[in-house]
PDB file of C-alpha atoms in Angstrom:
ATOM      1  CA  ASP A  10     127.572 -25.293 178.871  1.00 58.00           C
ATOM      2  CA  ALA A  11     125.668 -28.547 178.746  1.00 60.00           C
ATOM      3  CA  LYS A  12     122.716 -28.883 176.423  1.00 84.00           C
ATOM      4  CA  THR A  13     119.206 -29.471 177.775  1.00 91.00           C
ATOM      5  CA  THR A  14     116.260 -31.350 176.302  1.00 92.00           C
ATOM      6  CA  GLN A  15     112.678 -30.480 177.187  1.00 95.00           C
ATOM      7  CA  PRO A  16     109.305 -31.529 175.793  1.00 96.00           C
ATOM      8  CA  THR A  17     107.913 -28.998 173.368  1.00 95.00           C
ATOM      9  CA  SER A  18     104.566 -28.629 175.095  1.00 97.00           C
ATOM     10  CA  MET A  19     102.526 -29.848 178.068  1.00 97.00           C
ATOM     11  CA  ASP A  20      99.048 -29.348 179.495  1.00 97.00           C
ATOM     12  CA  CYS A  21      98.071 -29.275 183.151  1.00 96.00           C
ATOM     13  CA  ALA A  22      94.681 -28.970 184.848  1.00 97.00           C
ATOM     14  CA  GLU A  23      94.206 -25.908 187.025  1.00 97.00           C
ATOM     15  CA  GLY A  24      94.863 -26.694 190.687  1.00 96.00           C
ATOM     16  CA  ARG A  25      96.937 -29.771 189.934  1.00 97.00           C
ATOM     17  CA  ALA A  26     100.700 -30.038 190.171  1.00 97.00           C
ATOM     18  CA  ALA A  27     102.615 -29.304 186.992  1.00 98.00           C
ATOM     19  CA  ASN A  28     105.741 -31.419 186.587  1.00 98.00           C
ATOM     20  CA  LEU A  29     108.108 -30.172 183.900  1.00 97.00           C
ATOM     21  CA  PRO A  30     111.000 -32.518 183.033  1.00 96.00           C
ATOM     22  CA  CYS A  31     114.422 -31.605 181.714  1.00 95.00           C
ATOM     23  CA  ASN A  32     117.271 -33.825 180.558  1.00 94.00           C
ATOM     24  CA  HIS A  33     120.852 -32.595 180.888  1.00 92.00           C
ATOM     25  CA  SER A  34     122.865 -35.781 180.531  1.00 91.00           C
ATOM     26  CA  THR A  35     126.165 -34.002 179.780  1.00 88.00           C
ATOM     27  CA  ILE A  36     126.074 -31.764 182.833  1.00 89.00           C
ATOM     28  CA  SER A  37     129.377 -31.185 184.612  1.00 86.00           C
ATOM     29  CA  GLY A  38     130.075 -30.971 188.311  1.00 84.00           C
ATOM     30  CA  ASN A  39     130.382 -27.185 188.297  1.00 82.00           C
ATOM     31  CA  GLU A  40     127.177 -26.509 186.385  1.00 86.00           C
ATOM     32  CA  TYR A  41     123.963 -25.319 187.973  1.00 89.00           C
ATOM     33  CA  VAL A  42     120.435 -26.012 186.741  1.00 92.00           C
ATOM     34  CA  TYR A  43     118.330 -22.870 186.354  1.00 92.00           C
ATOM     35  CA  TRP A  44     114.665 -22.508 185.495  1.00 95.00           C
ATOM     36  CA  TYR A  45     113.093 -19.425 183.962  1.00 95.00           C
ATOM     37  CA  ARG A  46     109.672 -18.859 182.480  1.00 96.00           C
ATOM     38  CA  GLN A  47     108.407 -16.398 179.926  1.00 96.00           C
ATOM     39  CA  ILE A  48     104.833 -15.262 179.662  1.00 93.00           C
ATOM     40  CA  HIS A  49     103.913 -14.131 176.180  1.00 85.00           C
ATOM     41  CA  SER A  50     106.179 -11.306 174.965  1.00 78.00           C
ATOM     42  CA  GLN A  51     107.386 -10.417 178.469  1.00 89.00           C
ATOM     43  CA  GLY A  52     110.928 -10.758 179.805  1.00 93.00           C
ATOM     44  CA  PRO A  53     111.914 -14.160 181.238  1.00 94.00           C
ATOM     45  CA  GLN A  54     111.218 -14.537 184.949  1.00 94.00           C
ATOM     46  CA  TYR A  55     113.644 -16.317 187.275  1.00 92.00           C
ATOM     47  CA  ILE A  56     112.039 -19.262 189.083  1.00 95.00           C
ATOM     48  CA  ILE A  57     114.650 -21.345 190.865  1.00 94.00           C
ATOM     49  CA  HIS A  58     118.101 -22.892 190.541  1.00 92.00           C
ATOM     50  CA  GLY A  59     120.103 -25.687 192.148  1.00 92.00           C
ATOM     51  CA  LEU A  60     123.341 -27.654 192.007  1.00 90.00           C
ATOM     52  CA  LYS A  61     122.847 -31.044 193.668  1.00 89.00           C
ATOM     53  CA  ASN A  62     120.186 -30.832 196.317  1.00 87.00           C
ATOM     54  CA  ASN A  63     116.480 -30.363 195.822  1.00 93.00           C
ATOM     55  CA  GLU A  64     115.386 -26.777 196.218  1.00 95.00           C
ATOM     56  CA  THR A  65     112.085 -25.124 197.099  1.00 96.00           C
ATOM     57  CA  ASN A  66     110.956 -21.526 197.128  1.00 95.00           C
ATOM     58  CA  GLU A  67     107.659 -19.678 197.093  1.00 94.00           C
ATOM     59  CA  MET A  68     107.156 -20.342 193.398  1.00 94.00           C
ATOM     60  CA  ALA A  69     108.272 -23.917 192.798  1.00 97.00           C
ATOM     61  CA  SER A  70     110.309 -26.951 193.731  1.00 98.00           C
ATOM     62  CA  LEU A  71     113.302 -28.283 191.827  1.00 97.00           C
ATOM     63  CA  ILE A  72     114.071 -31.982 191.994  1.00 97.00           C
ATOM     64  CA  ILE A  73     117.496 -33.017 190.666  1.00 96.00           C
ATOM     65  CA  THR A  74     118.284 -36.710 190.215  1.00 95.00           C
ATOM     66  CA  GLU A  75     121.197 -38.173 192.115  1.00 94.00           C
ATOM     67  CA  ASP A  76     123.306 -38.493 188.952  1.00 94.00           C
ATOM     68  CA  ARG A  77     122.285 -34.909 188.031  1.00 94.00           C
ATOM     69  CA  LYS A  78     121.452 -35.954 184.481  1.00 94.00           C
ATOM     70  CA  SER A  79     117.865 -34.782 184.730  1.00 95.00           C
ATOM     71  CA  SER A  80     115.636 -32.541 186.798  1.00 96.00           C
ATOM     72  CA  THR A  81     111.972 -31.726 187.290  1.00 97.00           C
ATOM     73  CA  LEU A  82     110.394 -28.375 188.025  1.00 98.00           C
ATOM     74  CA  ILE A  83     107.231 -28.711 190.081  1.00 98.00           C
ATOM     75  CA  LEU A  84     104.556 -26.042 190.302  1.00 97.00           C
ATOM     76  CA  PRO A  85     102.509 -27.423 193.204  1.00 96.00           C
ATOM     77  CA  HIS A  86      99.116 -25.901 192.376  1.00 95.00           C
ATOM     78  CA  ALA A  87      99.049 -24.623 188.815  1.00 96.00           C
ATOM     79  CA  THR A  88      96.930 -21.566 188.030  1.00 97.00           C
ATOM     80  CA  LEU A  89      95.956 -20.055 184.692  1.00 96.00           C
ATOM     81  CA  ARG A  90      98.655 -17.429 185.238  1.00 95.00           C
ATOM     82  CA  ASP A  91     101.285 -20.179 185.125  1.00 97.00           C
ATOM     83  CA  THR A  92     100.652 -20.630 181.395  1.00 97.00           C
ATOM     84  CA  ALA A  93     104.042 -19.762 179.891  1.00 97.00           C
ATOM     85  CA  VAL A  94     107.150 -21.111 178.180  1.00 96.00           C
ATOM     86  CA  TYR A  95     109.471 -22.724 180.731  1.00 97.00           C
ATOM     87  CA  TYR A  96     113.206 -22.834 180.077  1.00 96.00           C
ATOM     88  CA  CYS A  97     115.599 -25.259 181.721  1.00 95.00           C
ATOM     89  CA  ILE A  98     119.171 -23.959 181.523  1.00 91.00           C
ATOM     90  CA  VAL A  99     122.472 -25.442 182.603  1.00 87.00           C
ATOM     91  CA  ARG A 100     125.097 -22.881 183.412  1.00 82.00           C
ATOM     92  CA  VAL A 101     128.701 -23.058 184.495  1.00 71.00           C
ATOM     93  CA  VAL A 102     129.014 -21.369 187.872  1.00 63.00           C
ATOM     94  CA  THR A 103     131.689 -19.061 186.450  1.00 65.00           C
ATOM     95  CA  GLY A 104     129.771 -18.444 183.235  1.00 65.00           C
ATOM     96  CA  ASN A 105     128.348 -15.083 182.371  1.00 71.00           C
ATOM     97  CA  GLN A 106     125.510 -16.026 180.062  1.00 76.00           C
ATOM     98  CA  PHE A 107     122.484 -18.237 179.887  1.00 81.00           C
ATOM     99  CA  TYR A 108     121.916 -20.525 176.909  1.00 82.00           C
ATOM    100  CA  PHE A 109     118.190 -20.715 176.315  1.00 85.00           C
ATOM    101  CA  GLY A 110     116.734 -23.502 174.213  1.00 82.00           C
ATOM    102  CA  THR A 111     113.171 -23.444 172.909  1.00 84.00           C
ATOM    103  CA  GLY A 112     111.682 -24.490 176.258  1.00 94.00           C
ATOM    104  CA  THR A 113     108.390 -26.191 177.175  1.00 97.00           C
ATOM    105  CA  SER A 114     105.152 -24.406 176.463  1.00 97.00           C
ATOM    106  CA  LEU A 115     102.910 -25.136 179.464  1.00 98.00           C
ATOM    107  CA  THR A 116      99.186 -24.554 179.128  1.00 97.00           C
ATOM    108  CA  VAL A 117      97.094 -24.630 182.298  1.00 97.00           C
ATOM    109  CA  ILE A 118      93.564 -25.687 181.480  1.00 97.00           C
ATOM    110  CA  PRO A 119      90.543 -24.512 183.523  1.00 95.00           C
TER     111      PRO A 119
ATOM    112  CA  GLU B   3     108.374  -6.554 188.512  1.00 74.00           C
ATOM    113  CA  THR B   4     112.147  -6.953 188.513  1.00 76.00           C
ATOM    114  CA  GLY B   5     113.109  -3.291 188.726  1.00 89.00           C
ATOM    115  CA  VAL B   6     114.810  -3.538 185.321  1.00 95.00           C
ATOM    116  CA  THR B   7     113.419  -1.028 182.845  1.00 96.00           C
ATOM    117  CA  GLN B   8     113.932  -0.712 179.106  1.00 97.00           C
ATOM    118  CA  SER B   9     113.148   1.972 176.584  1.00 96.00           C
ATOM    119  CA  PRO B  10     111.568   2.359 174.191  1.00 97.00           C
ATOM    120  CA  THR B  11     108.891  -0.330 174.382  1.00 95.00           C
ATOM    121  CA  HIS B  12     108.465  -0.561 170.633  1.00 96.00           C
ATOM    122  CA  LEU B  13     110.484   0.792 167.732  1.00 96.00           C
ATOM    123  CA  ILE B  14     110.189   0.695 163.959  1.00 98.00           C
ATOM    124  CA  LYS B  15     113.274   1.341 161.838  1.00 98.00           C
ATOM    125  CA  THR B  16     114.219   1.070 158.195  1.00 98.00           C
ATOM    126  CA  ARG B  17     116.917  -1.251 156.870  1.00 98.00           C
ATOM    127  CA  GLY B  18     120.330   0.442 156.986  1.00 98.00           C
ATOM    128  CA  GLN B  19     119.457   2.756 159.874  1.00 98.00           C
ATOM    129  CA  GLN B  20     121.016   2.735 163.334  1.00 98.00           C
ATOM    130  CA  VAL B  21     119.218   2.186 166.640  1.00 98.00           C
ATOM    131  CA  THR B  22     119.999   2.672 170.334  1.00 98.00           C
ATOM    132  CA  LEU B  23     118.162   0.747 173.032  1.00 98.00           C
ATOM    133  CA  ARG B  24     118.411   1.602 176.722  1.00 98.00           C
ATOM    134  CA  CYS B  25     118.319  -0.359 179.938  1.00 97.00           C
ATOM    135  CA  SER B  26     118.282   0.650 183.600  1.00 96.00           C
ATOM    136  CA  SER B  27     119.416  -2.114 185.891  1.00 92.00           C
ATOM    137  CA  GLN B  28     117.948  -3.033 189.231  1.00 88.00           C
ATOM    138  CA  SER B  29     119.356  -1.031 192.129  1.00 85.00           C
ATOM    139  CA  GLY B  30     122.626  -2.520 193.376  1.00 84.00           C
ATOM    140  CA  HIS B  31     123.208  -4.618 190.250  1.00 88.00           C
ATOM    141  CA  ASN B  32     126.540  -3.972 188.535  1.00 89.00           C
ATOM    142  CA  THR B  33     126.210  -6.398 185.622  1.00 90.00           C
ATOM    143  CA  VAL B  34     124.013  -6.029 182.562  1.00 92.00           C
ATOM    144  CA  SER B  35     123.477  -8.614 179.828  1.00 92.00           C
ATOM    145  CA  TRP B  36     121.720  -8.177 176.496  1.00 96.00           C
ATOM    146  CA  TYR B  37     119.799 -10.854 174.616  1.00 95.00           C
ATOM    147  CA  GLN B  38     118.041 -11.015 171.249  1.00 96.00           C
ATOM    148  CA  GLN B  39     114.874 -13.088 170.962  1.00 95.00           C
ATOM    149  CA  ALA B  40     113.483 -13.819 167.513  1.00 93.00           C
ATOM    150  CA  LEU B  41     109.875 -14.900 167.208  1.00 90.00           C
ATOM    151  CA  GLY B  42     109.354 -18.458 168.439  1.00 87.00           C
ATOM    152  CA  GLN B  43     112.922 -18.831 169.700  1.00 89.00           C
ATOM    153  CA  GLY B  44     114.618 -18.616 173.070  1.00 90.00           C
ATOM    154  CA  PRO B  45     116.733 -15.562 173.897  1.00 92.00           C
ATOM    155  CA  GLN B  46     120.235 -15.498 172.394  1.00 92.00           C
ATOM    156  CA  PHE B  47     123.102 -13.890 174.332  1.00 91.00           C
ATOM    157  CA  ILE B  48     124.581 -10.793 172.679  1.00 94.00           C
ATOM    158  CA  PHE B  49     127.049  -9.514 175.303  1.00 92.00           C
ATOM    159  CA  GLN B  50     127.490  -8.631 178.952  1.00 90.00           C
ATOM    160  CA  TYR B  51     128.919  -5.575 180.715  1.00 92.00           C
ATOM    161  CA  TYR B  52     130.438  -5.643 184.173  1.00 88.00           C
ATOM    162  CA  ARG B  53     131.507  -2.377 185.763  1.00 88.00           C
ATOM    163  CA  GLU B  54     131.567  -0.578 182.406  1.00 91.00           C
ATOM    164  CA  GLU B  55     133.664  -3.206 180.601  1.00 91.00           C
ATOM    165  CA  GLU B  56     132.540  -5.893 178.163  1.00 90.00           C
ATOM    166  CA  ASN B  57     132.623  -9.252 179.911  1.00 86.00           C
ATOM    167  CA  GLY B  58     131.766 -11.796 177.267  1.00 86.00           C
ATOM    168  CA  ARG B  59     130.155 -11.754 173.863  1.00 89.00           C
ATOM    169  CA  GLY B  60     127.946 -14.127 171.930  1.00 89.00           C
ATOM    170  CA  ASN B  61     127.987 -14.861 168.215  1.00 91.00           C
ATOM    171  CA  PHE B  62     126.908 -11.437 166.998  1.00 95.00           C
ATOM    172  CA  PRO B  63     128.689  -9.206 164.451  1.00 96.00           C
ATOM    173  CA  PRO B  64     130.563  -6.021 165.448  1.00 96.00           C
ATOM    174  CA  ARG B  65     127.692  -3.817 164.319  1.00 98.00           C
ATOM    175  CA  PHE B  66     126.118  -4.823 167.642  1.00 98.00           C
ATOM    176  CA  SER B  67     127.874  -2.733 170.271  1.00 97.00           C
ATOM    177  CA  GLY B  68     127.183  -1.576 173.785  1.00 96.00           C
ATOM    178  CA  LEU B  69     128.031   0.684 176.654  1.00 96.00           C
ATOM    179  CA  GLN B  70     127.627   0.607 180.387  1.00 95.00           C
ATOM    180  CA  PHE B  71     127.604   3.822 182.388  1.00 94.00           C
ATOM    181  CA  PRO B  72     128.907   4.561 185.907  1.00 92.00           C
ATOM    182  CA  ASN B  73     125.365   4.166 187.295  1.00 90.00           C
ATOM    183  CA  TYR B  74     125.339   0.678 185.651  1.00 91.00           C
ATOM    184  CA  SER B  75     122.657   1.541 183.117  1.00 94.00           C
ATOM    185  CA  SER B  76     123.432   0.329 179.613  1.00 96.00           C
ATOM    186  CA  GLU B  77     122.861   0.915 175.919  1.00 97.00           C
ATOM    187  CA  LEU B  78     122.732  -1.491 172.996  1.00 98.00           C
ATOM    188  CA  ASN B  79     123.574   0.011 169.619  1.00 98.00           C
ATOM    189  CA  VAL B  80     122.919  -1.703 166.325  1.00 98.00           C
ATOM    190  CA  ASN B  81     124.294  -0.201 163.108  1.00 97.00           C
ATOM    191  CA  ALA B  82     123.298  -0.922 159.512  1.00 98.00           C
ATOM    192  CA  LEU B  83     120.049  -2.593 160.510  1.00 98.00           C
ATOM    193  CA  GLU B  84     118.978  -5.699 158.616  1.00 98.00           C
ATOM    194  CA  LEU B  85     115.539  -7.234 158.335  1.00 97.00           C
ATOM    195  CA  ASP B  86     116.691 -10.193 160.475  1.00 97.00           C
ATOM    196  CA  ASP B  87     117.424  -7.809 163.349  1.00 98.00           C
ATOM    197  CA  SER B  88     113.688  -7.621 163.956  1.00 97.00           C
ATOM    198  CA  ALA B  89     113.279  -9.161 167.399  1.00 97.00           C
ATOM    199  CA  LEU B  90     112.567  -8.608 171.076  1.00 97.00           C
ATOM    200  CA  TYR B  91     115.709  -7.225 172.741  1.00 98.00           C
ATOM    201  CA  LEU B  92     116.018  -8.119 176.392  1.00 97.00           C
ATOM    202  CA  CYS B  93     118.226  -6.633 179.048  1.00 96.00           C
ATOM    203  CA  ALA B  94     119.013  -8.492 182.266  1.00 94.00           C
ATOM    204  CA  SER B  95     120.807  -7.265 185.355  1.00 92.00           C
ATOM    205  CA  SER B  96     122.468  -9.244 188.093  1.00 87.00           C
ATOM    206  CA  PRO B  97     124.308  -8.546 191.313  1.00 82.00           C
ATOM    207  CA  GLY B  98     127.750  -9.572 192.360  1.00 68.00           C
ATOM    208  CA  ASP B  99     130.683 -10.756 190.392  1.00 61.00           C
ATOM    209  CA  ARG B 100     130.359 -10.704 186.629  1.00 52.00           C
ATOM    210  CA  GLY B 101     126.803 -11.936 186.509  1.00 50.00           C
ATOM    211  CA  ARG B 102     127.461 -15.297 188.103  1.00 57.00           C
ATOM    212  CA  ASN B 103     124.191 -15.061 189.943  1.00 74.00           C
ATOM    213  CA  GLU B 104     120.669 -15.242 188.595  1.00 82.00           C
ATOM    214  CA  GLN B 105     119.752 -12.593 186.060  1.00 88.00           C
ATOM    215  CA  TYR B 106     116.636 -10.439 186.257  1.00 91.00           C
ATOM    216  CA  PHE B 107     115.101  -9.463 182.952  1.00 94.00           C
ATOM    217  CA  GLY B 108     113.386  -6.305 181.827  1.00 96.00           C
ATOM    218  CA  PRO B 109     110.218  -6.288 179.700  1.00 95.00           C
ATOM    219  CA  GLY B 110     112.157  -5.903 176.445  1.00 96.00           C
ATOM    220  CA  THR B 111     112.126  -3.607 173.439  1.00 97.00           C
ATOM    221  CA  ARG B 112     110.324  -4.840 170.341  1.00 97.00           C
ATOM    222  CA  LEU B 113     112.312  -3.750 167.270  1.00 98.00           C
ATOM    223  CA  THR B 114     110.802  -4.021 163.814  1.00 97.00           C
ATOM    224  CA  VAL B 115     113.020  -3.411 160.788  1.00 98.00           C
ATOM    225  CA  THR B 116     111.228  -2.743 157.500  1.00 97.00           C
TER     226      THR B 116
END
């Protein structure tokens, strides 16, 4: 599975959009981009995933560049409860495991 | 809430002892994966079970073993506990074929080895 690079930490003002970047320059054509988040000492929570096209659900939007070498997770209106560690993961569609890095620690500031 | 439950919540064991952790998967999910998360690190894949058979294993020694039952619940067993085994142990379940879909995590079991 391709490796991902994320900033160690980010801050975002409450009510503003949080844009979390992820680089995955070695991604292959059969690899999906997944995003999970983990609130302190809880189990990781699935957010969204995509292959080529941009995706949106009730939690977030995922923007994948045309060359698929990077992506951005967008939380449209960040709340204090969005403070968490966000993991960007690239996974082979036939793979059976997720490779978590150290993620981005997002702090939403009042 | 993902519908994945784990027990116990917390556990303290002594070095050299054995421990069994339990996981109940979400209804309809036939695949269970186990992860170890040390403090300050991302989760590390231990192994996965699909329909009661091991379906992939990470870089963990044989003293980490598991089982999956006909109702798709699962156990993680760790023998000869070491201090470095202290971690949050996470179970994740997923539907469909061999966990190729998104995985839903339980709250974890915090194991402390003294």
